[in-house]
Each structure stands twice: as structure tokens, then as C-alpha cells.
XYZ file of C-alpha atoms in Angstrom:
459
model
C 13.626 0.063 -2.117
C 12.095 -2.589 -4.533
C 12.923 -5.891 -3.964
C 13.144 -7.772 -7.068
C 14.317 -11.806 -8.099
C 15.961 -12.514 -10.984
C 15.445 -16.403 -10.964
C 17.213 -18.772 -13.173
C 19.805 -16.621 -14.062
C 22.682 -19.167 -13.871
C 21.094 -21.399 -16.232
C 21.581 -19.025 -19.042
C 24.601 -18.831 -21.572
C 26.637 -16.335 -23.601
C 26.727 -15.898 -27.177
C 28.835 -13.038 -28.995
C 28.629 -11.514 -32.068
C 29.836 -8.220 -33.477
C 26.907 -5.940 -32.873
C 25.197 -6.710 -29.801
C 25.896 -9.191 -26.896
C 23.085 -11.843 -26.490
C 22.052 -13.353 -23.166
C 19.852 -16.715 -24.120
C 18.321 -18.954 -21.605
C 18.760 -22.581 -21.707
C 16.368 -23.390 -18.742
C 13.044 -22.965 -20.383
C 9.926 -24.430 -18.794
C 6.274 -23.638 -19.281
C 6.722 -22.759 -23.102
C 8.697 -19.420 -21.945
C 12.074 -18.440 -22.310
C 13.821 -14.981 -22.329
C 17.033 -13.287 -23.711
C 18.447 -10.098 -23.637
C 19.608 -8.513 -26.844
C 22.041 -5.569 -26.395
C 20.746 -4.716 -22.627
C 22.560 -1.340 -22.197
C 20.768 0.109 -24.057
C 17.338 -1.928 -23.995
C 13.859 -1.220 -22.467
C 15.214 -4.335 -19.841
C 17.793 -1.513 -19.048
C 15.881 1.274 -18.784
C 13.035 -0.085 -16.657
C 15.331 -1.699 -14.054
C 17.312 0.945 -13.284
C 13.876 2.630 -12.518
C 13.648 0.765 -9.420
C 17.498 2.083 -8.258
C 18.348 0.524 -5.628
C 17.759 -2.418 -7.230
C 18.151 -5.486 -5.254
C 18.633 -8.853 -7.104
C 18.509 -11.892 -6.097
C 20.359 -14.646 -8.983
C 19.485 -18.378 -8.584
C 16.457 -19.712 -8.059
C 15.313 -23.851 -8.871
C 18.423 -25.004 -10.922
C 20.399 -23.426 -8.268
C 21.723 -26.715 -6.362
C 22.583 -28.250 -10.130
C 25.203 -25.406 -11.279
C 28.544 -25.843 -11.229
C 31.256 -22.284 -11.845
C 33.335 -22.768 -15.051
C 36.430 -21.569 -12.426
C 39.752 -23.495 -11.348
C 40.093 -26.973 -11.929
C 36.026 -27.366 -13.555
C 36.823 -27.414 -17.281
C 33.517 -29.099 -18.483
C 30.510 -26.430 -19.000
C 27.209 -28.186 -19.450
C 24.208 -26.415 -20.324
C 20.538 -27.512 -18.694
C 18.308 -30.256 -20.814
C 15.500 -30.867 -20.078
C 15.405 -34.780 -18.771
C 12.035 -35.604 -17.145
C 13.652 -38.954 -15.522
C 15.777 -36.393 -13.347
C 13.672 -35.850 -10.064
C 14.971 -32.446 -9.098
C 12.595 -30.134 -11.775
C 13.027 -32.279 -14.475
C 16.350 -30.761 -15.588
C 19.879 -31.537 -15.908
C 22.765 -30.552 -14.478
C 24.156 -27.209 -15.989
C 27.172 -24.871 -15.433
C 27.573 -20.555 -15.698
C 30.875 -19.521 -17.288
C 32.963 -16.591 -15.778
C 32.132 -15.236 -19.029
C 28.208 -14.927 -18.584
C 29.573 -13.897 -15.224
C 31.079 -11.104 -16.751
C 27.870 -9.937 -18.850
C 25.618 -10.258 -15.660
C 28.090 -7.978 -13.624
C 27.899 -5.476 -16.689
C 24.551 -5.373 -16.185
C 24.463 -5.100 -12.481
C 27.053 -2.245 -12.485
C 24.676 -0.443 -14.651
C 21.458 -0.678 -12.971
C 23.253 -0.260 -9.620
C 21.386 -3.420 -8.167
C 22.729 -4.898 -4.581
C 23.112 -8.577 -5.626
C 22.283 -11.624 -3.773
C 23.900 -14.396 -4.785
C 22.910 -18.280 -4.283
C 25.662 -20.587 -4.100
C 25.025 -24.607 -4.805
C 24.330 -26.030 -1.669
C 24.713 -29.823 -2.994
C 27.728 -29.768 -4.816
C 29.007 -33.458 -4.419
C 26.527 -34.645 -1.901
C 24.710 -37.785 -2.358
C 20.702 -38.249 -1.396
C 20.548 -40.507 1.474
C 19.260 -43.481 -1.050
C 17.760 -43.913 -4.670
C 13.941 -42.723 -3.671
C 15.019 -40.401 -1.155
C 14.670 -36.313 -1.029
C 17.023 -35.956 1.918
C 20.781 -34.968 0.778
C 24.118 -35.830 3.126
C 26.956 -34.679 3.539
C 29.473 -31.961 4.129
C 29.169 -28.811 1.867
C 31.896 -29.170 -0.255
C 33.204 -25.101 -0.254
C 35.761 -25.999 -3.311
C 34.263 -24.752 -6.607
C 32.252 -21.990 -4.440
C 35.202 -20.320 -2.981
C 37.128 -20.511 -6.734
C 33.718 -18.556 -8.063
C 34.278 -16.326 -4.750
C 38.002 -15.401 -5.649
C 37.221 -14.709 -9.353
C 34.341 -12.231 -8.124
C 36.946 -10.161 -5.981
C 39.384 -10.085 -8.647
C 36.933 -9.108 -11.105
C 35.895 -6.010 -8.091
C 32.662 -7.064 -8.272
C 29.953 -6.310 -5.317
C 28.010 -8.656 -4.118
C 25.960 -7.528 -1.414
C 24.881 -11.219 0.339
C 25.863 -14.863 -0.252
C 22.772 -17.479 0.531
C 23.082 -20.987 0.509
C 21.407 -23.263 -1.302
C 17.455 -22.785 -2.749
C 14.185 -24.535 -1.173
C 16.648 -27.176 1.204
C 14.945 -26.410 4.278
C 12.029 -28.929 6.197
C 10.572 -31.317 3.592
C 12.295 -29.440 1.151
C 11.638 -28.907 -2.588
C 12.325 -31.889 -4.634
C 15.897 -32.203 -2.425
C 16.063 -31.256 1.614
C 19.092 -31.042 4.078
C 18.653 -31.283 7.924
C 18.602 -28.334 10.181
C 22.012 -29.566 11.585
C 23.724 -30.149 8.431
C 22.501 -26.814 7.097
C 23.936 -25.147 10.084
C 27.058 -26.289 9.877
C 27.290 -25.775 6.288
C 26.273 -22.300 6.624
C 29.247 -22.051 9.422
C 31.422 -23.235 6.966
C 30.597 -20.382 4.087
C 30.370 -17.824 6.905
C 34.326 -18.648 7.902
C 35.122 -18.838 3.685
C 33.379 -15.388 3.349
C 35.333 -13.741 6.260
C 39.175 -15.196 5.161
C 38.221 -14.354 1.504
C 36.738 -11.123 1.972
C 39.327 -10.155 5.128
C 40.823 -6.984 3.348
C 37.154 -5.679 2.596
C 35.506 -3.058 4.863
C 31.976 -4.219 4.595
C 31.480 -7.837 4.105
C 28.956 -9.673 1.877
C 26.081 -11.038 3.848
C 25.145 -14.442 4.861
C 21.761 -15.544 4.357
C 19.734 -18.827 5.053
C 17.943 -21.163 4.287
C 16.055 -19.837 1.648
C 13.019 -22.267 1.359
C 9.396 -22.952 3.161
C 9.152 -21.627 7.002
C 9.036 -24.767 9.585
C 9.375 -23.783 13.012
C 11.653 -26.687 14.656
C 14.350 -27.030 11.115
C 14.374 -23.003 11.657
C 14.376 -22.870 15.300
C 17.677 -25.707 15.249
C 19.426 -24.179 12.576
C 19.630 -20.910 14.559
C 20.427 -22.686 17.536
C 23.403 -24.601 15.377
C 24.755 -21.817 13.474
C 24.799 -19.574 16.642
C 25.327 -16.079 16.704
C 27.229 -14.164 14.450
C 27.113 -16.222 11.056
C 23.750 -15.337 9.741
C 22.994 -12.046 9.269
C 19.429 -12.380 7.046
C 16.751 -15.446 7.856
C 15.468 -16.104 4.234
C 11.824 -17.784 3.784
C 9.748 -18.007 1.108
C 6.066 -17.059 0.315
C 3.700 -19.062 -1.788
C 0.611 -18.771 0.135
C -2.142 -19.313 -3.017
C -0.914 -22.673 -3.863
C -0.303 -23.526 -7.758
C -1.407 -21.287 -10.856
C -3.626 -22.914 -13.039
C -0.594 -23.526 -15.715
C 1.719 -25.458 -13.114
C 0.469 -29.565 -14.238
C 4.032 -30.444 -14.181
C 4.902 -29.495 -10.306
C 1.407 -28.926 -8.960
C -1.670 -29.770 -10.483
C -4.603 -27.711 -12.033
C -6.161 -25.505 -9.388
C -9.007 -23.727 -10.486
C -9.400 -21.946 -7.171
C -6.420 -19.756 -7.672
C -8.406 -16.420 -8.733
C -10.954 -16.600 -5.961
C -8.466 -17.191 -3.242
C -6.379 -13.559 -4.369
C -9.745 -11.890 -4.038
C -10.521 -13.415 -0.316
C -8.755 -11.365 1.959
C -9.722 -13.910 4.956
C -7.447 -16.683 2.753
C -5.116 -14.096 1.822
C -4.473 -13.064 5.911
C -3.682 -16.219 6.782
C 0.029 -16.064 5.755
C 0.336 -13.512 8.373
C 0.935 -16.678 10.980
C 4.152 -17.770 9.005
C 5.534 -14.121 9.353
C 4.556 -13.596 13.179
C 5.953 -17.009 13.682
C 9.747 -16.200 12.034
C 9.155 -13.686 13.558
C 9.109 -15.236 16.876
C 12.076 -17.559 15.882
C 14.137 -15.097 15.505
C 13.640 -13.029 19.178
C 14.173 -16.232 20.745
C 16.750 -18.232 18.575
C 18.156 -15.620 16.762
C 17.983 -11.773 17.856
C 21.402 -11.266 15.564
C 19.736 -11.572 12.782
C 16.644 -10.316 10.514
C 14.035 -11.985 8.762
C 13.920 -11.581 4.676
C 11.522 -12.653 2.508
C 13.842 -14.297 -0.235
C 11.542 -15.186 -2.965
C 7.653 -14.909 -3.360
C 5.235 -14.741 -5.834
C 1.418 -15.356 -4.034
C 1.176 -18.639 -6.156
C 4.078 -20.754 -7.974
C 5.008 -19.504 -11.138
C 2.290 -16.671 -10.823
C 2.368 -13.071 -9.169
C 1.503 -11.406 -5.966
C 3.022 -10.119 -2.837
C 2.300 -9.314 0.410
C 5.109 -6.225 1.106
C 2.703 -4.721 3.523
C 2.255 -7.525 5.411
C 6.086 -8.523 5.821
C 6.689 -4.543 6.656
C 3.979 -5.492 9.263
C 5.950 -7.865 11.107
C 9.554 -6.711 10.677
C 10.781 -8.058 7.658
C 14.423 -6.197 6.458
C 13.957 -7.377 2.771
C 11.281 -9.012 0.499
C 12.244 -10.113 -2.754
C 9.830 -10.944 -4.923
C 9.121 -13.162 -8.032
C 10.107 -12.324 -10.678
C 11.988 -9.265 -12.812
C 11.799 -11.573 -16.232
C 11.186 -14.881 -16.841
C 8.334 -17.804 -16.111
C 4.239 -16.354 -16.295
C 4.532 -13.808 -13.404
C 7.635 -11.264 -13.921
C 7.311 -7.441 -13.986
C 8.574 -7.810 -17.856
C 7.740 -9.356 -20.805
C 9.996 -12.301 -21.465
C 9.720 -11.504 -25.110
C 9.371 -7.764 -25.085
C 10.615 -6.215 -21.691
C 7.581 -4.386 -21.876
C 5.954 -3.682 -18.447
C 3.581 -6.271 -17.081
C 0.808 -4.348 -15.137
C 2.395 -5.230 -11.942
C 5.266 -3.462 -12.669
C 3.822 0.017 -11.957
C 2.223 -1.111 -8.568
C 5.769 -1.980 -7.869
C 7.814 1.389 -8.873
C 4.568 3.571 -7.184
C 5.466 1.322 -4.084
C 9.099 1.703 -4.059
C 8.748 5.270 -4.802
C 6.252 6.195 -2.286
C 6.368 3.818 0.477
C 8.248 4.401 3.812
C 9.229 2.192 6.186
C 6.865 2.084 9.153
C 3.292 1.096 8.953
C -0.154 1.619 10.288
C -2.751 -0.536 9.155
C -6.188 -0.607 10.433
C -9.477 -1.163 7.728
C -12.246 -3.168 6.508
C -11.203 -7.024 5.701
C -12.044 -5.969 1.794
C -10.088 -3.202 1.502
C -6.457 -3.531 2.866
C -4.959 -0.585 3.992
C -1.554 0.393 4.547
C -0.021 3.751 5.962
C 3.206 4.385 5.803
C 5.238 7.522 6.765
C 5.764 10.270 5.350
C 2.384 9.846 5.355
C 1.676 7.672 1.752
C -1.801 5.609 2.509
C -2.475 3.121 -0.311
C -5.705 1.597 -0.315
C -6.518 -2.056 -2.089
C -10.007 -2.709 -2.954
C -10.241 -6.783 -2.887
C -14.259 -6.578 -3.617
C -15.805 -6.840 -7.332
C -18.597 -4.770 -5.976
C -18.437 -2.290 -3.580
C -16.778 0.917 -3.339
C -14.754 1.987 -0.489
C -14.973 5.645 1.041
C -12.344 6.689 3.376
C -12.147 10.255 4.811
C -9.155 11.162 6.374
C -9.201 13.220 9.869
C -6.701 15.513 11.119
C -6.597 19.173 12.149
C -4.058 20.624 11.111
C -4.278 18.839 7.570
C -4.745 22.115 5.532
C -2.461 20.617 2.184
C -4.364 19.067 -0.815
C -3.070 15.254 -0.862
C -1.773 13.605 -4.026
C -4.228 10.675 -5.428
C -2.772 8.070 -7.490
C -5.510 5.406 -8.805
C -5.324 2.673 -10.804
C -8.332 1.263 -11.673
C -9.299 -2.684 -13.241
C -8.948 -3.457 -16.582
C -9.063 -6.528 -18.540
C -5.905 -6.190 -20.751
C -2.333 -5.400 -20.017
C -2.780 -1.590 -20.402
C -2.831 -0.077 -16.637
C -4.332 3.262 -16.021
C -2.897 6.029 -13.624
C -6.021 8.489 -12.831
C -7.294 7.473 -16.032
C -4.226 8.360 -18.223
C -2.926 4.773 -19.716
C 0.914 4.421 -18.920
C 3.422 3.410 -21.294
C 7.102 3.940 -21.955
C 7.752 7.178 -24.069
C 9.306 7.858 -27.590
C 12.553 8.335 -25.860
C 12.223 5.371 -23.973
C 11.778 6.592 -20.573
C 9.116 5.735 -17.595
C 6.138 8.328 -18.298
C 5.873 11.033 -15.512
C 3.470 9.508 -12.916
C 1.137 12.340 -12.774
C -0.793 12.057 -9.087
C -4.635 13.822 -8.961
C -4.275 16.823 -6.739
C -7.397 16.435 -4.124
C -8.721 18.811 -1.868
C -7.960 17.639 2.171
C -11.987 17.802 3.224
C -13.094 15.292 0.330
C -12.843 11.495 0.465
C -11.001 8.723 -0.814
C -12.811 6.778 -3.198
C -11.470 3.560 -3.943
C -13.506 1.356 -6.737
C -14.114 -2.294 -7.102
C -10.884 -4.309 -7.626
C -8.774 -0.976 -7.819
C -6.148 0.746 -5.582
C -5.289 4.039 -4.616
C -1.985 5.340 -3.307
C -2.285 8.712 -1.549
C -0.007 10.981 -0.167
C -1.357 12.860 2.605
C 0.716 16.614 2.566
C 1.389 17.669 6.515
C -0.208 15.177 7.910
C 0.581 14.934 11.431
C 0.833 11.301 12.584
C 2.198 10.672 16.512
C 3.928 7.298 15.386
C 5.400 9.050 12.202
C 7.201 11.881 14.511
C 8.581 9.328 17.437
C 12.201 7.745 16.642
């Protein structure tokens, strides 16, 4: 399954006219902005329902500024950009049941499992005028109105988080592990009485920001058992992108830290460490990767990793919209990390081996799919593969480096055909006794046919 965040998307509004329905975004930053022009039948269609099941994640920054135009709320506000506001430099802003409406449309379509992030600060104060920490109560009010428009719209929504980036120092705005926990009680009990008629209940998630072992440790502990059933961190581990002067600064170290795998291994820590929380604070729930992109604004994951150490979920940054989505914001055209993506979702299991050279990460999963990352500008990898009764030809899939937004599959460039539809992913069929060769700053998936692995065969 291919997790996927659509960030942002409550800071976009409607507009209607008689040929084709319009999605514009009013929350542009970074010189980008996206819209979606007649979407059923659009390449933004065609390559998200690709990656069925989708899973969607709708919020993001603005997230803890949005108000539902539902109930008694009658003013609608869209996001300006105001660089004397401290939380992102944007206004306050509001999502109509109407854009509501279009996003469902959408969702219905592409079959995505949607997580959706509720404003955590709606009517809290900070604690004073130059602090980041936030008190009081969640007020549940305009929340639970959205909630009751959902059901009687029949709309799925597969998981409810609170709030975005609230947890430890926070992001711009924090909330202690105490208050969060008893906020999070709070929607828990409003998702159960709303949703009491309903066989399978929408999901509660939290916190949904930076890992810090004693706010995550005490919010389990506070919540208690039952309430959440996904722990939600985030993963920036390569700092800023170049681009990101307004939050960040200029780091010009950005490109050499994704090719050092040493740097890159160091987020492993953060997930053995939820990891940890969890069996000890919270064995009723799993851990979920909620939003990452390697650096802010930018791309990367680590999926292998996370699958490593448990993880249920990992959503990453972004399906369309900032410098780093698997779409182009103006386009919908694939990005080149969009096919590294759909190969993974369509050819990755669940379990993993992993054992190889610090430059070239490996990760085996069962059935038995190996794919093989090259992180060195120089050297090429060989890697034979031993097993006895491996007498099947195994299915290569390489894409190699290239300088451009073109990505090549065994040589073959890819791109979406007349008709619209994702080219056939053609594999190389190799013979079992040669080896893998994996080139500088490339990576190979490979499917190994009757491959008998002991930890693939145990249940």
C-alpha cells in the first residue's frame, strides 16, 4: 500500500463554472501553487488511483488555523499571507462543506482511506504574547459539527488525528503532553457517540509532530489504553532544502547528506526509540509515520527503514503541492519519484530482511522482491543471490541516474501513454546464476521467482 500526504488541502477553495469544476489553492508559499481542473477525468486522476489503496492524509501546516463552514460558523475566510502572524506566516482560513464535497468526489474515486486532521487550537490562547506554548481545553464544537456533516454526507474517513506538529517544542505552536492527552480523550469519546451506529470506527491518531521521548512517553501514559489506536511522528531527518530561507535557512549540505548513508542511518534511533515507547507505554497501539519528506519542503523517505522497526503506516510528503510531491503542481505529470513509489507499492511485501554494504541499502521483502539502492557516485555493486532450489529466472527492474525529470525503467524512458494510462512496467527477465548489478546512484528492484526464504515461510 502507498502511503501518500496530501498537505494543505483545507486551505484551498471552490470555484464553479459550467464545464469543469476548479479546485484553486489559496495557501501558496515558495512561488508554487496547484489546482485541479476537471479531476475525474485528469492525469491527477489517473495517476492516483494507480497507487489503489490510496491512503491520504488532508491537513498539514495551516491545519490548527481552519475553521469548518458547518453549524453556527457563517464567516469563511480564505488564507493571506501576513508575515506579522507567527504561525507560517499565514492567516487564519476556513474549508466550506462545499470544497468538502469536491474532495470526497475525489476520494470516492480514487478509493483512498482518508486521514483527516482536525484543528487542535480552535479557541485556545498561547500562554502569553511571545510564547509558542497553547492552553486550554480542546474546544470539540465546530469539529464534531464537521463530524456530523461527514456521516450525513456517508462519507469514509478511515482515521481522525489531532492537531499538526503540537507535540515537544512544537512547530511554531506546542501543547503539553497532558493537555494533548486529554484532548485526544476528549475526540476519542466524540468519535465513539458520533460514530455509535457504525461497525468499524474511524481511527484515532496522535500527535502528529517531532518524536520526544518524555511528551510521548506521558501522553501515552495520560490517554491510557484504548483511545489511540495509531502513534503519529514525523520524519525530517536532512534538515532544510536549500529553497526553505523563510522557515530554515540556506543549507548547502542538503545533497551530500542524502548520499551519506552513515547520516542517513541515523534516523533509525528515533524509530527504535517509538518504538520502545510504545511496548512500554503503549502496547495498544502502533506507530505511523504521519508525514515525511527526508528534508522540509523536499523529498525522500525511509519506508524500509520504518518497515524495519514496525511501523503500520508511513505517509509521506507529498502527492501535489510545495517542491517535493510525486506530481507536478502545474502539470500532474509524474515527478521521478513517483515511479520508485508505484514499483514499491506494487512489489513490496510486508516483512523485511536487510543485511548489505553501508553504500548500497538493501531491502528484502517477501514474496521475495529485493530492491537494491546504490548511494555511491562511483562504484558498482554486484550481488549474487544463493539458493538451491532457485531454478526460476528473476524479474530485474532498474532505474538508472539521470539528470532531468525523464526516469528510465531498464533503459526504456517511462511516460504516461496516448490514452492516458501508466505505461506497462516491463521488468528484464535474468537468468538465476548471473548477478545483480546495481550502478552508481541507481536502484534495482528484483523479484526473485521460488525463492525459498525460512523467514518468508514462518507465520
Amino acid at each position: 500500500m502507498a502511503q501518500l500526504s496530501l498537505q494543505n488541502a483545507t486551505s484551498c477553495c471552490v470555484k464553479k463554472n459550467t464545464t469543469s469544476s476548479r479546485v484553486f489553492c489559496s495557501k501558496c508559499d515558495f512561488k508554487s501553487c496547484f489546482h485541479i481542473m476537471s479531476y475525474r477525468f485528469s492525469k491527477f486522476y489517473i495517476i492516483s488511483h494507480a497507487f489503489n489503496p490510496l491512503r491520504l492524509r488532508v491537513g498539514g501546516s495551516l491545519e490548527d488555523q481552519t475553521v469548518y463552514k458547518v453549524g453556527l460558523v457563517t464567516k469563511c475566510p480564505h488564507f493571506k499571507n501576513n508575515m506579522n502572524v507567527r504561525r507560517f506566516g499565514f492567516s487564519n482560513g476556513c474549508i466550506t462543506m462545499e470544497r468538502w464535497d469536491q474532495l470526497n468526489q475525489f476520494f470516492n474515486e480514487t478509493g483512498a482511506k482518508v486521514t483527516f486532521v482536525l484543528n487542535a487550537l480552535r479557541e485556545n490562547k498561547s500562554e502569553n504574547k511571545n510564547s509558542t506554548l497553547w492552553v486550554g481545553n480542546w474546544n470539540k464544537l465546530n469539529a464534531q459539527e464537521f463530524m456530523k456533516y461527514t456521516i450525513s454526507k456517508g462519507y469514509k474517513i478511515d482515521s481522525y488525528e489531532l492537531g499538526n506538529e503540537l507535540s515537544a517544542s512544537g512547530v511554531f505552536a506546542r501543547v503539553n503532553a497532558g493537555q494533548y492527552g486529554k484532548d485526544t480523550i476528549i475526540l476519542s469519546n466524540l468519535v465513539k457517540k458520533l460514530y455509535a451506529n457504525f461497525s468499524d470506527q474511524p481511527k484515532i491518531l496522535g500527535p502528529g509532530g517531532f518524536y520526544d521521548k518524555e511528551w510521548f512517553n506521558k501522553f501515552l501514559r495520560v490517554s491510557g489504553p484504548g483511545i489511540v489506536d495509531g502513534l503519529t511522528h514525523h520524519i525530517y531527518n536532512l534538515g532544510a532544502a536549500n529553497y526553505l530561507v523563510m522557515y530554515a535557512g540556506n543549507d548547502p549540505k542538503l545533497i551530500s547528506r542524502v548520499q551519506d548513508p552513515f547520516y542517513l542511518d541515523k534516523i533509525a534511533q528515533t524509530f527504535k526509540s517509538i518504538s520502545e515507547s510504545i511496548k512500554q507505554y503503549g502496547p495498544w497501539t502502533g506507530a505511523w509515520v504521519g508525514e515525511s519528506g527526508g528534508a522540509y519542503h523536499s523529498g525522500g523517505t525511509n519506508l524500509g527503514m520504518a518497515s524495519t522497526f514496525d511501523h503500520k503506516v508511513y505517509c509521506r510528503q507529498v502527492l501535489i503541492g510545495g517542491n517535493y510531491g510525486l506530481l507536478n503542481t502545474t502539470t500532474f505529470a509524474h515527478n521521478p519519484d513517483y515511479y520508485g513509489a508505484l514499483l514499491w507499492h506494487r512489489l513490496m511485501g510486508s516483512r523485511v530482511l536487510h543485511d548489505a554494504s553501508p553504500y548500497l541499502h538493501s531491502y528484502a521483502h517477501c514474496d521475495i522482491t529485493v530492491l537494491l539502492i546504490n548511494m555511491s557516485n562511483s562504484t558498482t555493486f554486484v550481488v549474487n543471490t544463493v539458493n538451491d532450489l532457485n531454478l526460476f529466472p528473476s524479474d530485474h527492474t532498474e532505474l538508472p541516474p539521470r539528470e532531468d525529470q525523464v526516469v528510465l525503467l531498464n533503459d526504456t524512458p517511462l511516460k504516461l501513454t496516448k490514452t492516458m494510462e501508466i505505461p506497462n512496467l516491463n521488468p528484464a527477465l535474468v537468468s538465476p546464476l548471473e548477478p545483480i548489478k546495481v550502478a552508481p546512484d541507481s536502484f534495482v528492484f528484483a523479484v526473485l521467482r521460488g525463492f525459498g526464504a525460512p523467514a518468508c515461510s514462518s507465520s
